[in-house]
Amino acid sequence: MIPARFDYEVADSPEHALELLGSREDAKLIAGGHSLVPAMKLRVARPALLVDIGRLDGLAGVRDAGEQLAIGALTRHAALARDPLLQEHCPIVSHAAGLIGDPQVRHRGTIGGSLAHGDPASDLPAVVLALGAEMVVRGKGGERVVPAADFFRGVFETAVGPGELLTEIRVPKLGTFAGWSYLKFRRRAQDWATVGVVAVLGRDNGDVKSAAVALVNMGGTPLRAAGTEAALVGGSSAADAAAGIADGTQPPSDPGASSEFRAHLARVVGRRAIEEALAR
Ligand code: FAD
């Protein structure tokens, strides 16, 4: 399919991007283009103006911000996968980024695009949700910081408003007592997750003191599995805690999997992810 006609401008700074974005009602940012262009080809998205932020190198890269790491929104998945700061302090982000799509997707797609797109089948949204990350969103009026728990609003809907730019994602340094895992079930190596489970566990002498378990493709947004988290902190085994992981979720039914199969997968993948996090 061929996209509808559109105009194209290249932003040379975040301020310029915001200015261009505000210049037309139906303007849209493009970063890696790996979610937006397919949507334009299907004519699900028909922006009249594309504002290209893909060359804003100042918004790419990872820096040490004390107890957090600050990830620029333009950092590409391949760069996340090999970043030494992430690998040392928050390796789950590198690991999950390395599981996205195929090499071409990882070399074009950006973390900001993945989060702002708000696809509940994407990997990084559930990872940042489990990590309790903070999103820095810039608009004409200045910057605001949105906790990941408030960021994902619905299918393809996030807290980023039409005239705003996601500039940075702040993730915590996990420390040596944290165990983590991200497992995704997919039919082919390069596919989106049929279901994915993130587990981040804080431990003390082998006891689980804190647990964050987040689900991919089990509802309209990435979800926390609160019952499973409470069970883990209460001393339940991985199998017992994962038994209720799909409770309260509304997994989609599509040609990839029925909602019943997704609930079953979440229990199996969830148990394995928790076991892996406990062992790591
Ligand atoms: P774009 O396509 O450029 O933009 C996506 C949306 O976000 C647009 O609405 C755009 O306006 C907005 N946007 C972009 N950047 C910003 C910003 N900084 N601030 C505000 N709004 C912004 N993803 C997975 O998670 N797992 C997979 O397994 C996976 N497999 C894929 C396989 C294929 C074949 C393809 C084509 C894509 C796949 N993806 C997968 C999606 C991929 O990760 C995308 O790159 C990503 O979701 C979007 O990032 P992008 O930079 O390409 O965003």
CSV table of C-alpha atoms and ligand atoms in Angstrom, one decimal, residues 28-38 53 59 73-74 76-77 99-102 105 108-117 119 121-125 160 164-167 184 186 189-193, ligand 1:
chain,number,residue,atom,x,y,z
A,28,LYS,CA,3.0,13.9,13.6
A,29,LEU,CA,6.5,13.1,14.8
A,30,ILE,CA,8.5,10.4,13.1
A,31,ALA,CA,11.5,8.8,14.8
A,32,GLY,CA,12.5,5.4,13.5
A,33,GLY,CA,9.3,5.1,11.4
A,34,HIS,CA,8.9,1.4,12.1
A,35,SER,CA,5.5,1.7,13.6
A,36,LEU,CA,4.2,4.9,11.9
A,37,VAL,CA,5.1,4.1,8.3
A,38,PRO,CA,3.4,0.7,8.3
A,53,ILE,CA,13.1,13.9,14.9
A,59,LEU,CA,18.2,12.9,22.4
A,73,ALA,CA,14.0,8.9,23.6
A,74,LEU,CA,15.9,8.7,20.3
A,76,ARG,CA,17.7,2.9,19.1
A,77,HIS,CA,16.9,-0.6,20.2
A,99,LEU,CA,14.5,-9.4,21.6
A,100,ILE,CA,12.7,-6.8,19.5
A,101,GLY,CA,11.9,-7.7,15.9
A,102,ASP,CA,14.9,-8.3,13.7
A,105,VAL,CA,13.9,-3.1,13.2
A,108,ARG,CA,15.8,2.0,13.2
A,109,GLY,CA,13.3,1.7,16.0
A,110,THR,CA,13.7,4.0,19.1
A,111,ILE,CA,12.7,3.5,22.7
A,112,GLY,CA,10.7,6.8,22.6
A,113,GLY,CA,8.8,5.7,19.5
A,114,SER,CA,8.0,2.3,21.0
A,115,LEU,CA,6.7,3.9,24.3
A,116,ALA,CA,4.8,6.8,22.6
A,117,HIS,CA,3.2,4.4,20.1
A,119,ASP,CA,1.1,-0.8,21.4
A,121,ALA,CA,2.1,-6.0,22.2
A,122,SER,CA,5.4,-4.2,22.4
A,123,ASP,CA,8.1,-5.3,24.7
A,124,LEU,CA,9.6,-2.1,26.3
A,125,PRO,CA,6.3,-0.7,27.7
A,160,VAL,CA,2.0,12.2,25.4
A,164,GLU,CA,4.3,17.0,22.9
A,165,LEU,CA,7.6,15.2,22.6
A,166,LEU,CA,8.8,12.4,24.8
A,167,THR,CA,12.5,13.3,25.5
A,184,LYS,CA,8.3,-13.6,25.5
A,186,ARG,CA,6.3,-15.8,19.9
A,189,ALA,CA,12.0,-15.3,16.1
A,190,GLN,CA,11.2,-11.8,14.8
A,191,ASP,CA,7.6,-11.7,15.9
A,192,TRP,CA,5.9,-9.5,18.5
A,193,ALA,CA,5.1,-11.3,21.8
B,1,FAD,P1,7.9,5.7,14.8
B,1,FAD,O1,7.3,4.6,14.0
B,1,FAD,O2,8.7,6.7,14.2
B,1,FAD,O3,6.7,6.4,15.7
B,1,FAD,C1,5.7,5.7,16.3
B,1,FAD,C2,4.7,6.6,17.0
B,1,FAD,O4,5.4,7.3,18.1
B,1,FAD,C3,4.2,7.8,16.1
B,1,FAD,O5,2.9,8.1,16.5
B,1,FAD,C4,5.2,8.9,16.4
B,1,FAD,O6,4.5,10.2,16.2
B,1,FAD,C5,5.4,8.7,17.9
B,1,FAD,N1,6.7,9.1,18.4
B,1,FAD,C6,7.9,8.7,18.0
B,1,FAD,N2,8.9,9.2,18.8
B,1,FAD,C7,8.3,10.0,19.6
B,1,FAD,C8,8.8,10.9,20.7
B,1,FAD,N3,10.1,11.0,21.0
B,1,FAD,N4,7.9,11.6,21.4
B,1,FAD,C9,6.5,11.6,21.1
B,1,FAD,N5,6.0,10.8,20.1
B,1,FAD,C10,6.9,10.0,19.4
B,1,FAD,N6,8.3,-3.8,18.7
B,1,FAD,C11,8.4,-4.6,19.8
B,1,FAD,O7,8.3,-4.1,20.9
B,1,FAD,N7,8.6,-5.9,19.7
B,1,FAD,C12,8.8,-6.5,18.5
B,1,FAD,O8,9.0,-7.8,18.4
B,1,FAD,C13,8.6,-5.7,17.3
B,1,FAD,N8,8.7,-6.3,16.1
B,1,FAD,C14,8.6,-5.5,15.0
B,1,FAD,C15,8.7,-6.1,13.7
B,1,FAD,C16,8.6,-5.4,12.6
B,1,FAD,C17,8.7,-6.0,11.2
B,1,FAD,C18,8.4,-3.9,12.7
B,1,FAD,C19,8.2,-3.1,11.4
B,1,FAD,C20,8.3,-3.3,13.9
B,1,FAD,C21,8.4,-4.1,15.1
B,1,FAD,N9,8.3,-3.6,16.3
B,1,FAD,C22,8.4,-4.3,17.5
B,1,FAD,C23,8.0,-2.1,16.5
B,1,FAD,C24,9.4,-1.4,16.6
B,1,FAD,O9,10.0,-1.6,17.8
B,1,FAD,C25,9.2,0.2,16.4
B,1,FAD,O10,10.4,0.7,16.0
B,1,FAD,C26,8.7,0.9,17.6
B,1,FAD,O11,7.6,0.4,18.1
B,1,FAD,C27,8.4,2.4,17.2
B,1,FAD,O12,9.6,3.1,17.3
B,1,FAD,P2,10.0,4.1,16.1
B,1,FAD,O13,11.1,4.9,16.5
B,1,FAD,O14,10.1,3.3,14.8
B,1,FAD,O15,8.7,5.0,16.1
